[in-house]
Amino acid sequence: MRRKKILTLILYIYITIVSLSNITFDKLTTENGLISDEVMCLTQDNNGFLWIGTKIGLNRYDGCEYKKYSQNNNNFKNDYINTLYADKEDNLWVGTGVGLSKIDLKNGKIKNYTQEDGFEENQMVMDIIEDSNGIIWFVSREKGLTKFIEKENNFIKINEISKDATSIAKDSSGNLWIGTYNGLYKVNKKIEKIDSNLLLDEWVQDVIIDENDC
């Protein structure tokens, strides 16, 4: 019986190795159309397109061809693409070195948010997420955490969160976790700093929530 289990394990390992050996990789570079080899972020929209943010602009890739978006093409106010987020309404949110933009994927229109919209300009937007109510939350190096109620065109700065925010994640209960240069914050019905000596005043570069909310 034990010998049978060992043979089964060996066969499983062999099949796995053979399967992996059949995987092929395509390298996407400037040589085949990528706008820059310095990739900062990636996301996939609801239509299956791959969006690639770089230091000098944005690419949309359909598996064959690239479409380029950049400041030179009057698409964005800045070409340094820090973060990308595809929401439930077929919008692509773009965080750049100086602000926030949105591409309506249904019609291709681009909106660059400005002071006239209530957006505080010259923010390096580091991360973006959408909550269960369709509210957009984003973090920046200069202003910390902001929530954006798009239907009201209302930007609300969350003053209790430290500036120099780096990342944001959402758990299954809808709580938001904010990584900053000064530790970790949790946002639910109220805002509170995590009481942990391991995180207090530590630089949190990224936050990821697994399937167990850990």
PDB file of C-alpha atoms in Angstrom:
ATOM      1  CA  MET A   1       0.000   0.000   0.000  1.00  0.00           C
ATOM      2  CA  ARG A   2       2.803   2.369   0.922  1.00  0.00           C
ATOM      3  CA  ARG A   3       4.629   1.505  -2.300  1.00  0.00           C
ATOM      4  CA  LYS A   4       1.479   2.319  -4.271  1.00  0.00           C
ATOM      5  CA  LYS A   5       1.237   5.740  -2.591  1.00  0.00           C
ATOM      6  CA  ILE A   6       4.892   6.474  -3.372  1.00  0.00           C
ATOM      7  CA  LEU A   7       4.445   5.479  -7.028  1.00  0.00           C
ATOM      8  CA  THR A   8       1.329   7.658  -7.241  1.00  0.00           C
ATOM      9  CA  LEU A   9       3.252  10.617  -5.781  1.00  0.00           C
ATOM     10  CA  ILE A  10       6.130  10.115  -8.217  1.00  0.00           C
ATOM     11  CA  LEU A  11       3.687   9.944 -11.132  1.00  0.00           C
ATOM     12  CA  TYR A  12       1.981  13.154  -9.955  1.00  0.00           C
ATOM     13  CA  ILE A  13       5.309  14.987  -9.708  1.00  0.00           C
ATOM     14  CA  TYR A  14       6.311  13.751 -13.163  1.00  0.00           C
ATOM     15  CA  ILE A  15       3.034  14.897 -14.739  1.00  0.00           C
ATOM     16  CA  THR A  16       3.366  18.299 -13.050  1.00  0.00           C
ATOM     17  CA  ILE A  17       6.922  18.766 -14.342  1.00  0.00           C
ATOM     18  CA  VAL A  18       5.914  17.722 -17.861  1.00  0.00           C
ATOM     19  CA  SER A  19       2.972  20.140 -17.773  1.00  0.00           C
ATOM     20  CA  LEU A  20       5.187  23.010 -16.653  1.00  0.00           C
ATOM     21  CA  SER A  21       7.695  22.256 -19.384  1.00  0.00           C
ATOM     22  CA  ASN A  22       4.974  22.939 -21.972  1.00  0.00           C
ATOM     23  CA  ILE A  23       4.325  26.475 -20.690  1.00  0.00           C
ATOM     24  CA  THR A  24       5.556  29.162 -23.056  1.00  0.00           C
ATOM     25  CA  PHE A  25       6.378  32.753 -22.141  1.00  0.00           C
ATOM     26  CA  ASP A  26       6.159  35.830 -24.337  1.00  0.00           C
ATOM     27  CA  LYS A  27       8.400  38.712 -23.333  1.00  0.00           C
ATOM     28  CA  LEU A  28       6.784  42.106 -23.779  1.00  0.00           C
ATOM     29  CA  THR A  29       9.336  44.862 -24.371  1.00  0.00           C
ATOM     30  CA  THR A  30       9.815  48.085 -26.290  1.00  0.00           C
ATOM     31  CA  GLU A  31      11.098  45.954 -29.158  1.00  0.00           C
ATOM     32  CA  ASN A  32       7.594  44.615 -29.798  1.00  0.00           C
ATOM     33  CA  GLY A  33       5.589  47.730 -28.977  1.00  0.00           C
ATOM     34  CA  LEU A  34       5.621  48.326 -25.208  1.00  0.00           C
ATOM     35  CA  ILE A  35       5.924  52.027 -24.449  1.00  0.00           C
ATOM     36  CA  SER A  36       8.668  51.427 -21.833  1.00  0.00           C
ATOM     37  CA  ASP A  37      10.494  48.488 -20.260  1.00  0.00           C
ATOM     38  CA  GLU A  38      10.139  50.090 -16.805  1.00  0.00           C
ATOM     39  CA  VAL A  39       6.756  48.662 -15.787  1.00  0.00           C
ATOM     40  CA  MET A  40       5.210  50.044 -12.591  1.00  0.00           C
ATOM     41  CA  CYS A  41       1.801  48.302 -12.466  1.00  0.00           C
ATOM     42  CA  LEU A  42      -0.564  45.918 -14.255  1.00  0.00           C
ATOM     43  CA  THR A  43      -4.288  45.228 -14.267  1.00  0.00           C
ATOM     44  CA  GLN A  44      -6.872  43.490 -16.443  1.00  0.00           C
ATOM     45  CA  ASP A  45     -10.261  45.019 -17.227  1.00  0.00           C
ATOM     46  CA  ASN A  46     -13.629  43.281 -17.544  1.00  0.00           C
ATOM     47  CA  ASN A  47     -13.114  42.879 -21.295  1.00  0.00           C
ATOM     48  CA  GLY A  48      -9.853  40.997 -20.855  1.00  0.00           C
ATOM     49  CA  PHE A  49      -7.535  43.792 -21.983  1.00  0.00           C
ATOM     50  CA  LEU A  50      -4.223  44.047 -20.130  1.00  0.00           C
ATOM     51  CA  TRP A  51      -3.275  47.542 -18.981  1.00  0.00           C
ATOM     52  CA  ILE A  52       0.411  48.224 -18.369  1.00  0.00           C
ATOM     53  CA  GLY A  53       1.535  51.320 -16.478  1.00  0.00           C
ATOM     54  CA  THR A  54       5.100  52.533 -16.980  1.00  0.00           C
ATOM     55  CA  LYS A  55       7.252  55.520 -16.080  1.00  0.00           C
ATOM     56  CA  ILE A  56       6.500  57.201 -19.411  1.00  0.00           C
ATOM     57  CA  GLY A  57       2.898  56.301 -20.138  1.00  0.00           C
ATOM     58  CA  LEU A  58       0.199  53.643 -20.324  1.00  0.00           C
ATOM     59  CA  ASN A  59      -0.322  50.703 -22.693  1.00  0.00           C
ATOM     60  CA  ARG A  60      -3.441  48.683 -23.446  1.00  0.00           C
ATOM     61  CA  TYR A  61      -2.549  45.232 -24.767  1.00  0.00           C
ATOM     62  CA  ASP A  62      -5.028  42.877 -26.461  1.00  0.00           C
ATOM     63  CA  GLY A  63      -2.618  39.977 -26.896  1.00  0.00           C
ATOM     64  CA  CYS A  64      -1.466  41.180 -30.298  1.00  0.00           C
ATOM     65  CA  GLU A  65      -1.287  44.963 -30.434  1.00  0.00           C
ATOM     66  CA  TYR A  66      -0.611  47.878 -28.096  1.00  0.00           C
ATOM     67  CA  LYS A  67      -2.509  51.118 -27.725  1.00  0.00           C
ATOM     68  CA  LYS A  68      -0.523  53.945 -26.176  1.00  0.00           C
ATOM     69  CA  TYR A  69      -1.718  56.653 -23.784  1.00  0.00           C
ATOM     70  CA  SER A  70       0.623  59.449 -22.754  1.00  0.00           C
ATOM     71  CA  GLN A  71       0.959  63.112 -21.886  1.00  0.00           C
ATOM     72  CA  ASN A  72       2.286  63.768 -25.395  1.00  0.00           C
ATOM     73  CA  ASN A  73      -1.015  62.492 -26.805  1.00  0.00           C
ATOM     74  CA  ASN A  74      -2.940  64.824 -24.451  1.00  0.00           C
ATOM     75  CA  ASN A  75      -4.241  61.851 -22.467  1.00  0.00           C
ATOM     76  CA  PHE A  76      -2.828  62.540 -18.988  1.00  0.00           C
ATOM     77  CA  LYS A  77      -1.259  65.418 -17.083  1.00  0.00           C
ATOM     78  CA  ASN A  78       1.659  63.168 -16.136  1.00  0.00           C
ATOM     79  CA  ASP A  79       3.122  60.006 -17.662  1.00  0.00           C
ATOM     80  CA  TYR A  80       4.429  58.357 -14.480  1.00  0.00           C
ATOM     81  CA  ILE A  81       1.775  55.659 -13.944  1.00  0.00           C
ATOM     82  CA  ASN A  82       1.930  54.476 -10.323  1.00  0.00           C
ATOM     83  CA  THR A  83      -1.222  52.390 -10.060  1.00  0.00           C
ATOM     84  CA  LEU A  84      -4.242  51.128 -12.022  1.00  0.00           C
ATOM     85  CA  TYR A  85      -7.679  49.952 -10.908  1.00  0.00           C
ATOM     86  CA  ALA A  86     -10.543  48.608 -13.070  1.00  0.00           C
ATOM     87  CA  ASP A  87     -13.879  49.167 -11.313  1.00  0.00           C
ATOM     88  CA  LYS A  88     -17.273  47.440 -11.652  1.00  0.00           C
ATOM     89  CA  GLU A  89     -18.649  50.142 -13.974  1.00  0.00           C
ATOM     90  CA  ASP A  90     -16.046  49.605 -16.721  1.00  0.00           C
ATOM     91  CA  ASN A  91     -13.860  52.519 -15.698  1.00  0.00           C
ATOM     92  CA  LEU A  92     -10.092  52.368 -15.431  1.00  0.00           C
ATOM     93  CA  TRP A  93      -8.708  54.562 -12.646  1.00  0.00           C
ATOM     94  CA  VAL A  94      -5.168  55.786 -13.192  1.00  0.00           C
ATOM     95  CA  GLY A  95      -2.927  57.109 -10.424  1.00  0.00           C
ATOM     96  CA  THR A  96      -0.043  59.194 -11.742  1.00  0.00           C
ATOM     97  CA  GLY A  97       2.885  61.132 -10.363  1.00  0.00           C
ATOM     98  CA  VAL A  98       0.746  64.264  -9.990  1.00  0.00           C
ATOM     99  CA  GLY A  99      -2.870  63.142  -9.749  1.00  0.00           C
ATOM    100  CA  LEU A 100      -5.870  61.008 -10.639  1.00  0.00           C
ATOM    101  CA  SER A 101      -7.413  60.188 -14.011  1.00  0.00           C
ATOM    102  CA  LYS A 102     -10.244  57.972 -15.236  1.00  0.00           C
ATOM    103  CA  ILE A 103     -10.754  56.225 -18.573  1.00  0.00           C
ATOM    104  CA  ASP A 104     -14.359  55.336 -19.407  1.00  0.00           C
ATOM    105  CA  LEU A 105     -13.793  51.994 -21.124  1.00  0.00           C
ATOM    106  CA  LYS A 106     -17.239  52.099 -22.740  1.00  0.00           C
ATOM    107  CA  ASN A 107     -16.469  55.166 -24.852  1.00  0.00           C
ATOM    108  CA  GLY A 108     -12.738  55.774 -24.367  1.00  0.00           C
ATOM    109  CA  LYS A 109     -13.176  59.225 -22.816  1.00  0.00           C
ATOM    110  CA  ILE A 110     -10.492  60.336 -20.365  1.00  0.00           C
ATOM    111  CA  LYS A 111     -11.122  62.532 -17.328  1.00  0.00           C
ATOM    112  CA  ASN A 112      -8.205  64.210 -15.556  1.00  0.00           C
ATOM    113  CA  TYR A 113      -9.354  65.453 -12.152  1.00  0.00           C
ATOM    114  CA  THR A 114      -8.376  69.007 -11.251  1.00  0.00           C
ATOM    115  CA  GLN A 115      -8.899  71.649  -8.592  1.00  0.00           C
ATOM    116  CA  GLU A 116     -12.171  72.581 -10.301  1.00  0.00           C
ATOM    117  CA  ASP A 117     -13.486  69.089  -9.485  1.00  0.00           C
ATOM    118  CA  GLY A 118     -12.467  69.432  -5.845  1.00  0.00           C
ATOM    119  CA  PHE A 119      -9.347  67.326  -6.306  1.00  0.00           C
ATOM    120  CA  GLU A 120      -6.201  68.591  -4.589  1.00  0.00           C
ATOM    121  CA  GLU A 121      -3.665  68.528  -7.395  1.00  0.00           C
ATOM    122  CA  ASN A 122       0.007  67.538  -7.360  1.00  0.00           C
ATOM    123  CA  GLN A 123      -0.595  64.337  -5.408  1.00  0.00           C
ATOM    124  CA  MET A 124       1.428  61.231  -6.199  1.00  0.00           C
ATOM    125  CA  VAL A 125      -1.408  58.696  -6.161  1.00  0.00           C
ATOM    126  CA  MET A 126       0.036  55.384  -4.984  1.00  0.00           C
ATOM    127  CA  ASP A 127      -2.926  52.978  -4.844  1.00  0.00           C
ATOM    128  CA  ILE A 128      -6.660  52.873  -5.648  1.00  0.00           C
ATOM    129  CA  ILE A 129      -9.524  50.590  -4.597  1.00  0.00           C
ATOM    130  CA  GLU A 130     -13.336  50.445  -4.788  1.00  0.00           C
ATOM    131  CA  ASP A 131     -15.567  49.487  -1.861  1.00  0.00           C
ATOM    132  CA  SER A 132     -18.847  47.531  -1.959  1.00  0.00           C
ATOM    133  CA  ASN A 133     -20.830  50.779  -2.328  1.00  0.00           C
ATOM    134  CA  GLY A 134     -18.937  51.818  -5.441  1.00  0.00           C
ATOM    135  CA  ILE A 135     -16.947  54.507  -3.624  1.00  0.00           C
ATOM    136  CA  ILE A 136     -13.398  55.001  -4.854  1.00  0.00           C
ATOM    137  CA  TRP A 137     -10.658  55.256  -2.231  1.00  0.00           C
ATOM    138  CA  PHE A 138      -7.098  56.261  -3.026  1.00  0.00           C
ATOM    139  CA  VAL A 139      -3.916  57.006  -1.143  1.00  0.00           C
ATOM    140  CA  SER A 140      -1.159  59.469  -1.937  1.00  0.00           C
ATOM    141  CA  ARG A 141       2.238  60.461  -0.622  1.00  0.00           C
ATOM    142  CA  GLU A 142       1.127  64.030   0.044  1.00  0.00           C
ATOM    143  CA  LYS A 143      -2.439  63.726   1.396  1.00  0.00           C
ATOM    144  CA  GLY A 144      -2.796  60.223   2.831  1.00  0.00           C
ATOM    145  CA  LEU A 145      -6.275  58.715   2.320  1.00  0.00           C
ATOM    146  CA  THR A 146      -9.091  60.241   0.263  1.00  0.00           C
ATOM    147  CA  LYS A 147     -12.489  58.833  -0.664  1.00  0.00           C
ATOM    148  CA  PHE A 148     -14.251  59.908  -3.831  1.00  0.00           C
ATOM    149  CA  ILE A 149     -18.038  59.703  -4.158  1.00  0.00           C
ATOM    150  CA  GLU A 150     -18.243  59.985  -7.932  1.00  0.00           C
ATOM    151  CA  LYS A 151     -22.024  60.466  -8.141  1.00  0.00           C
ATOM    152  CA  GLU A 152     -21.656  63.595  -6.014  1.00  0.00           C
ATOM    153  CA  ASN A 153     -18.267  64.560  -7.459  1.00  0.00           C
ATOM    154  CA  ASN A 154     -17.131  64.810  -3.842  1.00  0.00           C
ATOM    155  CA  PHE A 155     -13.558  64.258  -2.655  1.00  0.00           C
ATOM    156  CA  ILE A 156     -13.309  63.711   1.114  1.00  0.00           C
ATOM    157  CA  LYS A 157      -9.903  63.797   2.792  1.00  0.00           C
ATOM    158  CA  ILE A 158      -9.575  61.437   5.782  1.00  0.00           C
ATOM    159  CA  ASN A 159      -7.460  63.554   8.103  1.00  0.00           C
ATOM    160  CA  GLU A 160      -6.884  60.831  10.709  1.00  0.00           C
ATOM    161  CA  ILE A 161      -4.725  58.848   8.291  1.00  0.00           C
ATOM    162  CA  SER A 162      -1.051  59.728   8.078  1.00  0.00           C
ATOM    163  CA  LYS A 163       0.392  61.363   5.010  1.00  0.00           C
ATOM    164  CA  ASP A 164       2.958  59.369   3.023  1.00  0.00           C
ATOM    165  CA  ALA A 165       0.462  56.571   2.366  1.00  0.00           C
ATOM    166  CA  THR A 166       1.709  53.785   0.129  1.00  0.00           C
ATOM    167  CA  SER A 167      -1.013  51.169  -0.341  1.00  0.00           C
ATOM    168  CA  ILE A 168      -4.612  50.174   0.345  1.00  0.00           C
ATOM    169  CA  ALA A 169      -6.395  46.805   0.570  1.00  0.00           C
ATOM    170  CA  LYS A 170      -9.926  45.615   1.391  1.00  0.00           C
ATOM    171  CA  ASP A 171     -10.878  42.552   3.462  1.00  0.00           C
ATOM    172  CA  SER A 172     -14.038  40.426   3.171  1.00  0.00           C
ATOM    173  CA  SER A 173     -15.806  42.502   5.837  1.00  0.00           C
ATOM    174  CA  GLY A 174     -15.297  45.693   3.868  1.00  0.00           C
ATOM    175  CA  ASN A 175     -12.586  47.057   6.160  1.00  0.00           C
ATOM    176  CA  LEU A 176      -9.836  49.041   4.476  1.00  0.00           C
ATOM    177  CA  TRP A 177      -6.203  48.596   5.457  1.00  0.00           C
ATOM    178  CA  ILE A 178      -3.843  51.469   4.730  1.00  0.00           C
ATOM    179  CA  GLY A 179      -0.071  51.111   4.590  1.00  0.00           C
ATOM    180  CA  THR A 180       1.978  54.247   5.267  1.00  0.00           C
ATOM    181  CA  TYR A 181       5.518  55.293   6.074  1.00  0.00           C
ATOM    182  CA  ASN A 182       4.338  55.583   9.704  1.00  0.00           C
ATOM    183  CA  GLY A 183       2.623  52.247  10.209  1.00  0.00           C
ATOM    184  CA  LEU A 184      -0.657  50.522   9.367  1.00  0.00           C
ATOM    185  CA  TYR A 185      -4.204  51.868   9.670  1.00  0.00           C
ATOM    186  CA  LYS A 186      -7.580  50.134   9.581  1.00  0.00           C
ATOM    187  CA  VAL A 187     -10.733  51.882   8.348  1.00  0.00           C
ATOM    188  CA  ASN A 188     -14.207  50.617   9.227  1.00  0.00           C
ATOM    189  CA  LYS A 189     -16.998  52.682  10.861  1.00  0.00           C
ATOM    190  CA  LYS A 190     -14.293  54.639  12.604  1.00  0.00           C
ATOM    191  CA  ILE A 191     -10.605  55.156  11.931  1.00  0.00           C
ATOM    192  CA  GLU A 192      -8.022  53.649  14.220  1.00  0.00           C
ATOM    193  CA  LYS A 193      -4.340  52.887  14.154  1.00  0.00           C
ATOM    194  CA  ILE A 194      -3.345  49.258  14.622  1.00  0.00           C
ATOM    195  CA  ASP A 195      -2.014  48.781  18.153  1.00  0.00           C
ATOM    196  CA  SER A 196       1.080  46.726  17.416  1.00  0.00           C
ATOM    197  CA  ASN A 197       4.667  47.415  18.306  1.00  0.00           C
ATOM    198  CA  LEU A 198       5.658  45.503  15.178  1.00  0.00           C
ATOM    199  CA  LEU A 199       3.829  47.998  12.972  1.00  0.00           C
ATOM    200  CA  LEU A 200       4.012  51.201  14.974  1.00  0.00           C
ATOM    201  CA  ASP A 201       6.033  53.804  13.083  1.00  0.00           C
ATOM    202  CA  GLU A 202       7.197  51.174  10.596  1.00  0.00           C
ATOM    203  CA  TRP A 203       7.307  51.727   6.834  1.00  0.00           C
ATOM    204  CA  VAL A 204       4.578  49.562   5.279  1.00  0.00           C
ATOM    205  CA  GLN A 205       5.241  49.414   1.547  1.00  0.00           C
ATOM    206  CA  ASP A 206       2.377  47.154   0.498  1.00  0.00           C
ATOM    207  CA  VAL A 207      -0.745  45.541   1.980  1.00  0.00           C
ATOM    208  CA  ILE A 208      -2.280  42.306   0.658  1.00  0.00           C
ATOM    209  CA  ILE A 209      -5.277  40.494   2.177  1.00  0.00           C
ATOM    210  CA  ASP A 210      -5.465  36.718   1.625  1.00  0.00           C
ATOM    211  CA  GLU A 211      -8.619  34.553   1.459  1.00  0.00           C
ATOM    212  CA  ASN A 212      -8.537  34.137   5.249  1.00  0.00           C
ATOM    213  CA  ASP A 213      -8.384  37.910   5.858  1.00  0.00           C
ATOM    214  CA  CYS A 214      -4.807  37.610   7.051  1.00  0.00           C
TER     215      CYS A 214
END
